[in-house]
Structures are given as C-alpha cells and as structure tokens.
Short mmCIF file of C-alpha atoms in Angstrom, two decimals:
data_model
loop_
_atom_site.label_atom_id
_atom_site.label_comp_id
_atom_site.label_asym_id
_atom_site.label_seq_id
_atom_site.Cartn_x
_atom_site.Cartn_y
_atom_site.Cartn_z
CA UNK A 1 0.00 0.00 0.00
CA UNK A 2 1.85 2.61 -1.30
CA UNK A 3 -0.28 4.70 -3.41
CA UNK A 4 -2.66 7.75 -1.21
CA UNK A 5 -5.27 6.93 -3.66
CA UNK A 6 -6.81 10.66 -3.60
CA UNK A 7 -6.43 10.22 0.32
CA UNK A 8 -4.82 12.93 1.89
CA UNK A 9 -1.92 12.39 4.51
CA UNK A 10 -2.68 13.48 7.76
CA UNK A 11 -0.48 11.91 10.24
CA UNK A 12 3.51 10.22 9.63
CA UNK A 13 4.18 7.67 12.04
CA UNK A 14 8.44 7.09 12.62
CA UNK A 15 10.50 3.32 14.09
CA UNK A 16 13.72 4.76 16.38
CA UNK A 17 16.21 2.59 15.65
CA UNK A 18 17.83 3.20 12.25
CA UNK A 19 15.21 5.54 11.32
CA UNK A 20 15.50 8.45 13.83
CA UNK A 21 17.90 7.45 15.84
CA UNK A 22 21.62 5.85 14.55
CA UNK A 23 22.32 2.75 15.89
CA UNK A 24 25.93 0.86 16.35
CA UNK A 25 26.27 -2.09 18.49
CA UNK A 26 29.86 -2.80 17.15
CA UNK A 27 30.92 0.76 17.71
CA UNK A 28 29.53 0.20 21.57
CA UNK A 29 30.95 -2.61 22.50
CA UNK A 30 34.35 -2.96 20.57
CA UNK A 31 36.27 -0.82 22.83
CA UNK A 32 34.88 -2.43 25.78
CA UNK A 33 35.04 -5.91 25.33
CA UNK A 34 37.41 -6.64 22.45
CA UNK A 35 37.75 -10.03 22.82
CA UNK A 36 34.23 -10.74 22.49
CA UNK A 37 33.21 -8.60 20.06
CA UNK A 38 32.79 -10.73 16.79
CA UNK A 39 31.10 -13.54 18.61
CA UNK A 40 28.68 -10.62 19.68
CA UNK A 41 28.06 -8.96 16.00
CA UNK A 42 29.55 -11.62 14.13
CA UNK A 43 31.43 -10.11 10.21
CA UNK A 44 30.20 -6.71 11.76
CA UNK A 45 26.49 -7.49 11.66
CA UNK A 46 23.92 -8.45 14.97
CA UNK A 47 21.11 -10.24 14.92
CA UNK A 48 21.68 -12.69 11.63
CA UNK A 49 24.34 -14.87 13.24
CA UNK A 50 23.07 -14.50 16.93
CA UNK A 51 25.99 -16.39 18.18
CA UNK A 52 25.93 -14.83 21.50
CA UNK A 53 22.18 -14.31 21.95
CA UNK A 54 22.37 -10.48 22.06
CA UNK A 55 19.45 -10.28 19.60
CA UNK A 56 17.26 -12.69 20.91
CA UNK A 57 17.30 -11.13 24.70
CA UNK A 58 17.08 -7.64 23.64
CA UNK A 59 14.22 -8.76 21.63
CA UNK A 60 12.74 -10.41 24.59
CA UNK A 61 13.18 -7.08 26.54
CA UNK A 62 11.45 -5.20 23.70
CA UNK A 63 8.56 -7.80 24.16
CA UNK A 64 8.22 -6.30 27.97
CA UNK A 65 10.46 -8.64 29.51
CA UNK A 66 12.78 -7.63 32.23
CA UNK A 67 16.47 -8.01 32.45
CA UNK A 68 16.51 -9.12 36.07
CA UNK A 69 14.41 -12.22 35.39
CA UNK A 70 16.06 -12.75 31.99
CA UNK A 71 20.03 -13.00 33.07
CA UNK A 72 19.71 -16.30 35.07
CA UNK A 73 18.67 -17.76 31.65
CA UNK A 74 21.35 -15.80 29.75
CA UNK A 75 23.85 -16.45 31.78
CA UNK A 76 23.06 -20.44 31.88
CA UNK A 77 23.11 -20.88 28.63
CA UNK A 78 25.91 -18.51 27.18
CA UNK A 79 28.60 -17.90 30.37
CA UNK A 80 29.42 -15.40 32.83
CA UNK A 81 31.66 -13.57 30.61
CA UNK A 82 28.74 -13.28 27.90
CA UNK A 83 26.21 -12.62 30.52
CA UNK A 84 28.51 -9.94 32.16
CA UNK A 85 28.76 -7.94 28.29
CA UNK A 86 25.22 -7.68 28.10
CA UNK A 87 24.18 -6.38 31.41
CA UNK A 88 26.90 -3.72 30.23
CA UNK A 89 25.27 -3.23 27.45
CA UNK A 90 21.75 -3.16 28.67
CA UNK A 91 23.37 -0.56 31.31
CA UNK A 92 24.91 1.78 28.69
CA UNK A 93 22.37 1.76 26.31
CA UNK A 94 22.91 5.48 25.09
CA UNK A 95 26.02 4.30 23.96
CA UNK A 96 24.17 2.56 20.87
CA UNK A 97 22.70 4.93 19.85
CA UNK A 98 25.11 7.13 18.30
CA UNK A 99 23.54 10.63 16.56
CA UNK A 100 20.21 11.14 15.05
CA UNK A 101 20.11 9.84 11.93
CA UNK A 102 20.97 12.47 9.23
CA UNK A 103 18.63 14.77 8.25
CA UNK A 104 15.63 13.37 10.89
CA UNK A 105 15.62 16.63 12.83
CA UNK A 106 14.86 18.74 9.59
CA UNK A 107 12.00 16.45 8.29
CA UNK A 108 10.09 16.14 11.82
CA UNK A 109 10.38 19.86 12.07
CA UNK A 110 9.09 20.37 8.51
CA UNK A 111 6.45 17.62 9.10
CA UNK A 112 5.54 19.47 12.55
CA UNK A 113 5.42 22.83 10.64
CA UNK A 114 3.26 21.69 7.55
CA UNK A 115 0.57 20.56 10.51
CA UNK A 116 1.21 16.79 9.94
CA UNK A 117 0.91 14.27 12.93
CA UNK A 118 4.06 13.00 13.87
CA UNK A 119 4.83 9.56 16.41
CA UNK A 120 6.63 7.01 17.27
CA UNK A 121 6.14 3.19 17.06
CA UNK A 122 9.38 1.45 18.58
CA UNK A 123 10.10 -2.22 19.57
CA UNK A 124 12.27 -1.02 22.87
CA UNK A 125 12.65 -1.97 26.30
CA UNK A 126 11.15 -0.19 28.29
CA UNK A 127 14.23 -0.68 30.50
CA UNK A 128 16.26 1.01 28.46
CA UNK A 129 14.29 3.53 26.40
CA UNK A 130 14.81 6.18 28.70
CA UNK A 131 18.58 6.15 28.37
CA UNK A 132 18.10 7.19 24.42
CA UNK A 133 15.87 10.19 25.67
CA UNK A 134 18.47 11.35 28.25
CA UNK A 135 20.39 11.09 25.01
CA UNK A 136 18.33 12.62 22.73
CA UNK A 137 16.03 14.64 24.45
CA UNK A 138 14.59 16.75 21.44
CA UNK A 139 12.74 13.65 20.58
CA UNK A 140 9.92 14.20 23.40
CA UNK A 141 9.13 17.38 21.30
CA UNK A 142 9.49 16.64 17.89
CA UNK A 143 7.15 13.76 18.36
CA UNK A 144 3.85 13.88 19.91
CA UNK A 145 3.66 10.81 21.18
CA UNK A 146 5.65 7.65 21.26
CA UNK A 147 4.40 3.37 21.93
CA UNK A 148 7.21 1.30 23.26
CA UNK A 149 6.35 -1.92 22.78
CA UNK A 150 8.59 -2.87 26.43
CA UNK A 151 5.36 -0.85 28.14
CA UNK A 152 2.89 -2.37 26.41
CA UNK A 153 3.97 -6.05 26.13
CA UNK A 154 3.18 -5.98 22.46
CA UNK A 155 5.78 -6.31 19.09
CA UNK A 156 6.49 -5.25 15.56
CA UNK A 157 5.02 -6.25 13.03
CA UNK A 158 2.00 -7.79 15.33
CA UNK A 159 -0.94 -6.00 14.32
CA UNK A 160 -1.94 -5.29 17.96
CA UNK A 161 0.97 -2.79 18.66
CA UNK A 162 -0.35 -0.81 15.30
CA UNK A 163 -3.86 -0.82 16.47
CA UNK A 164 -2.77 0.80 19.86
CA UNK A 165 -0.68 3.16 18.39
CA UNK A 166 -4.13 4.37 16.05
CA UNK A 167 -6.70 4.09 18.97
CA UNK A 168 -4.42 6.28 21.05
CA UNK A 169 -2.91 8.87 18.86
CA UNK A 170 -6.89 9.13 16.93
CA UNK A 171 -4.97 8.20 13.55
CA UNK A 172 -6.86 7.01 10.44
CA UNK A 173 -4.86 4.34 8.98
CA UNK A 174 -6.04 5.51 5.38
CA UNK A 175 -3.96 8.96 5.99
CA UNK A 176 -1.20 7.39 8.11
CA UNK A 177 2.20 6.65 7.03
CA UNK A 178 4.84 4.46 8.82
CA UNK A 179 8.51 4.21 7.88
CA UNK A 180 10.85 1.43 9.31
CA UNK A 181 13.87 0.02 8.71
CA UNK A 182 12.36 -3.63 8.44
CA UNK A 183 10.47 -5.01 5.84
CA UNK A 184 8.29 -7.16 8.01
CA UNK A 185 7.18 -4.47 9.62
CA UNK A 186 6.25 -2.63 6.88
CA UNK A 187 4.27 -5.10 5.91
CA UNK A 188 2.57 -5.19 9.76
CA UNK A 189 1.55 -1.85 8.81
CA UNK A 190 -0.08 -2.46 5.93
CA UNK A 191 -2.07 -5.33 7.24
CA UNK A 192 -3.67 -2.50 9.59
CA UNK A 193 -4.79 -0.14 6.42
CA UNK A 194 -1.22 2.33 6.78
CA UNK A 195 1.17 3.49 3.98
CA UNK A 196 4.30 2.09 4.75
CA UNK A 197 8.07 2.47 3.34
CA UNK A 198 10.99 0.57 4.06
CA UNK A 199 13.47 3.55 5.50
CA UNK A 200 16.63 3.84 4.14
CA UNK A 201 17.56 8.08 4.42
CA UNK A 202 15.32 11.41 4.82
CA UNK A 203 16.75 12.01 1.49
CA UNK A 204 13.98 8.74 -0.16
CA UNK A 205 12.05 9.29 3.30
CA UNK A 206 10.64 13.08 1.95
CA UNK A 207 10.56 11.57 -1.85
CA UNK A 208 8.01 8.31 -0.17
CA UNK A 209 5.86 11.19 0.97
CA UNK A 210 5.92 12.79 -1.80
CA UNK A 211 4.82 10.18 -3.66
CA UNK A 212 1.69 10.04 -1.39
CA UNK A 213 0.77 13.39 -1.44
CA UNK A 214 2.66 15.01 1.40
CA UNK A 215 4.08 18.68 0.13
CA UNK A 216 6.87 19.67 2.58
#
C-alpha cells in the first residue's frame, strides 16, 4: 500500500532505531570488550548470526520482559563472561545509539510545521528507552507521542501494537504513514490499512511522501 489513492496524509508515524535514531552495536561494545566482540556482531552485523544471543534477549526485553528475570537464563546458557557484556550493554544503552540519523531533525520539524501528525512506534525496552531520551532529548518534542512496545507487552510487526498506536494517537490508517527500517514491519503496517516504506535516508524518506501526497 503505497499509493494515497486521492487520500490525503494526515499523520507520519516514525520506528527509532535506524530511522531516527543511529544505531551501532559494534561501535559500543568494541572498545569495551574486544575479545568478544565478533562472537557478539559476528562479520560486523547483529542479529543474523546471533551467536551470543544479544538479539534474541534484547528482543525479549522489547517484548516487555525484564532483564533481572532474563540473566539467570542468559547467563546459563551462554557464560558469565557473555552474561557480564550484556548487562553492560543493557546498562549503557545510550552508547548505541550514536547521533540522530541524518537529516531526521529537519523532516520532523518540517512535518511538525506543515501541521502533519508526527509519532513514534518502537520495539524497545522499556528498560532502556529512557537512556536514548536522556540522550536525545529533542525527541519528546518533535514527536507527539511515542508506543514502546517494552510498556505495552506488544511487538512489531504484530498487528496489535499498530492498532494501539491508532486508537491512542486518533490516527486514520487511510492517511497514516509508517517508515521502518524492516520489511516485516512494513508489511505489519499495511495489514492495519497504513502506507508504509521501508526507511533507508530522509533524502527517499521526503521523496516516499511525496509520492503520497505530502508537500513539505
């Protein structure tokens, strides 16, 4: 769904990671823990070759589960020295996360100043959300409203975490839009009625709502 159809665009809907908000596991942890770092984001990448189950308990986090009951798990199955990296991690979170992605800033204020909606729909921990708006604090007013799926116990791309996000922010799906780095949940979106696009920059991000109407 990624034609407006004589629709008009009311409301733009943003993901965090890799979408607002740039995001570098490697560049976190290499300085840290050396030794460990390619088991952790194996040929540079993390979550495809989950050797070290980084991407499987931060995606249990985002779900709503907590790191406290999580670690005796973690730590069973993958070692102390393992288990010892990612409550680091966990802890230094903002670390991540390491500028706004380029060009973000200028397209939510341009998206603010046209009079379009603008949100956030994140799969986060709720754990460790609040160290990327210590971080980044601009983000609590350039959007106007954010769902973490960590608070709500929901997840990208389940259709459940879209239909909270329109039954509390009043959206329309029709005149919606959602970008995300992932496919899958692009496609979550448009099982719920929204435009989505795949993000890759602001650059195709402003020419994707062009394309649907939206004049910035």
């Amino acid at each position: 769904m990624t034609n407006a159809q004589n629709i008009e665009i009311h409301d733009v809907m943003f993901d965090y990671c890799k979408v607002l908000l740039e995001w570098n596991c490697r560049n976190c942890l290499q300085k840290q823990f050396p030794n460990l770092v390619d088991t952790i984001c194996p040929n540079g990448s993390f979550g495809k070759n989950d050797l070290a189950g980084f991407y499987e308990f931060e995606d249990r986090m985002d779900g709503g589960e907590l790191l406290k009951d999580l670690m005796p798990e973690y730590e069973r199955r993958f070692g102390s020295e393992l288990a010892e990296s990612f409550r680091w991690y966990c802890a230094h979170y903002d670390q991540v996360l390491t500028r706004m992605m380029p060009g973000m800033v200028d397209l939510l204020h341009d998206l603010r100043k046209a009079g379009y909606g603008v949100w956030g729909l994140t799969n986060w921990s709720k754990e460790t959300f609040p160290l990327a708006l210590r971080k980044f604090p601009e983000l609590s007013t350039l959007l106007q409203g954010t769902i973490i799926s960590g608070v709500e116990h929901l997840h990208k791309p389940e259709p459940e975490i879209f239909e909270l996000a329109i039954s509390r922010f009043g959206l329309n799906p029709q005149t919606t839009v959602f970008f995300d780095d992932k496919p899958a949940n692009i496609d979550g979106a448009h099982r719920v009625g929204m435009h989505g696009f795949v993000f890759t920059t602001a650059e195709q991000a402003r020419k994707d709502l062009a394309s649907v109407g939206v004049n910035l």
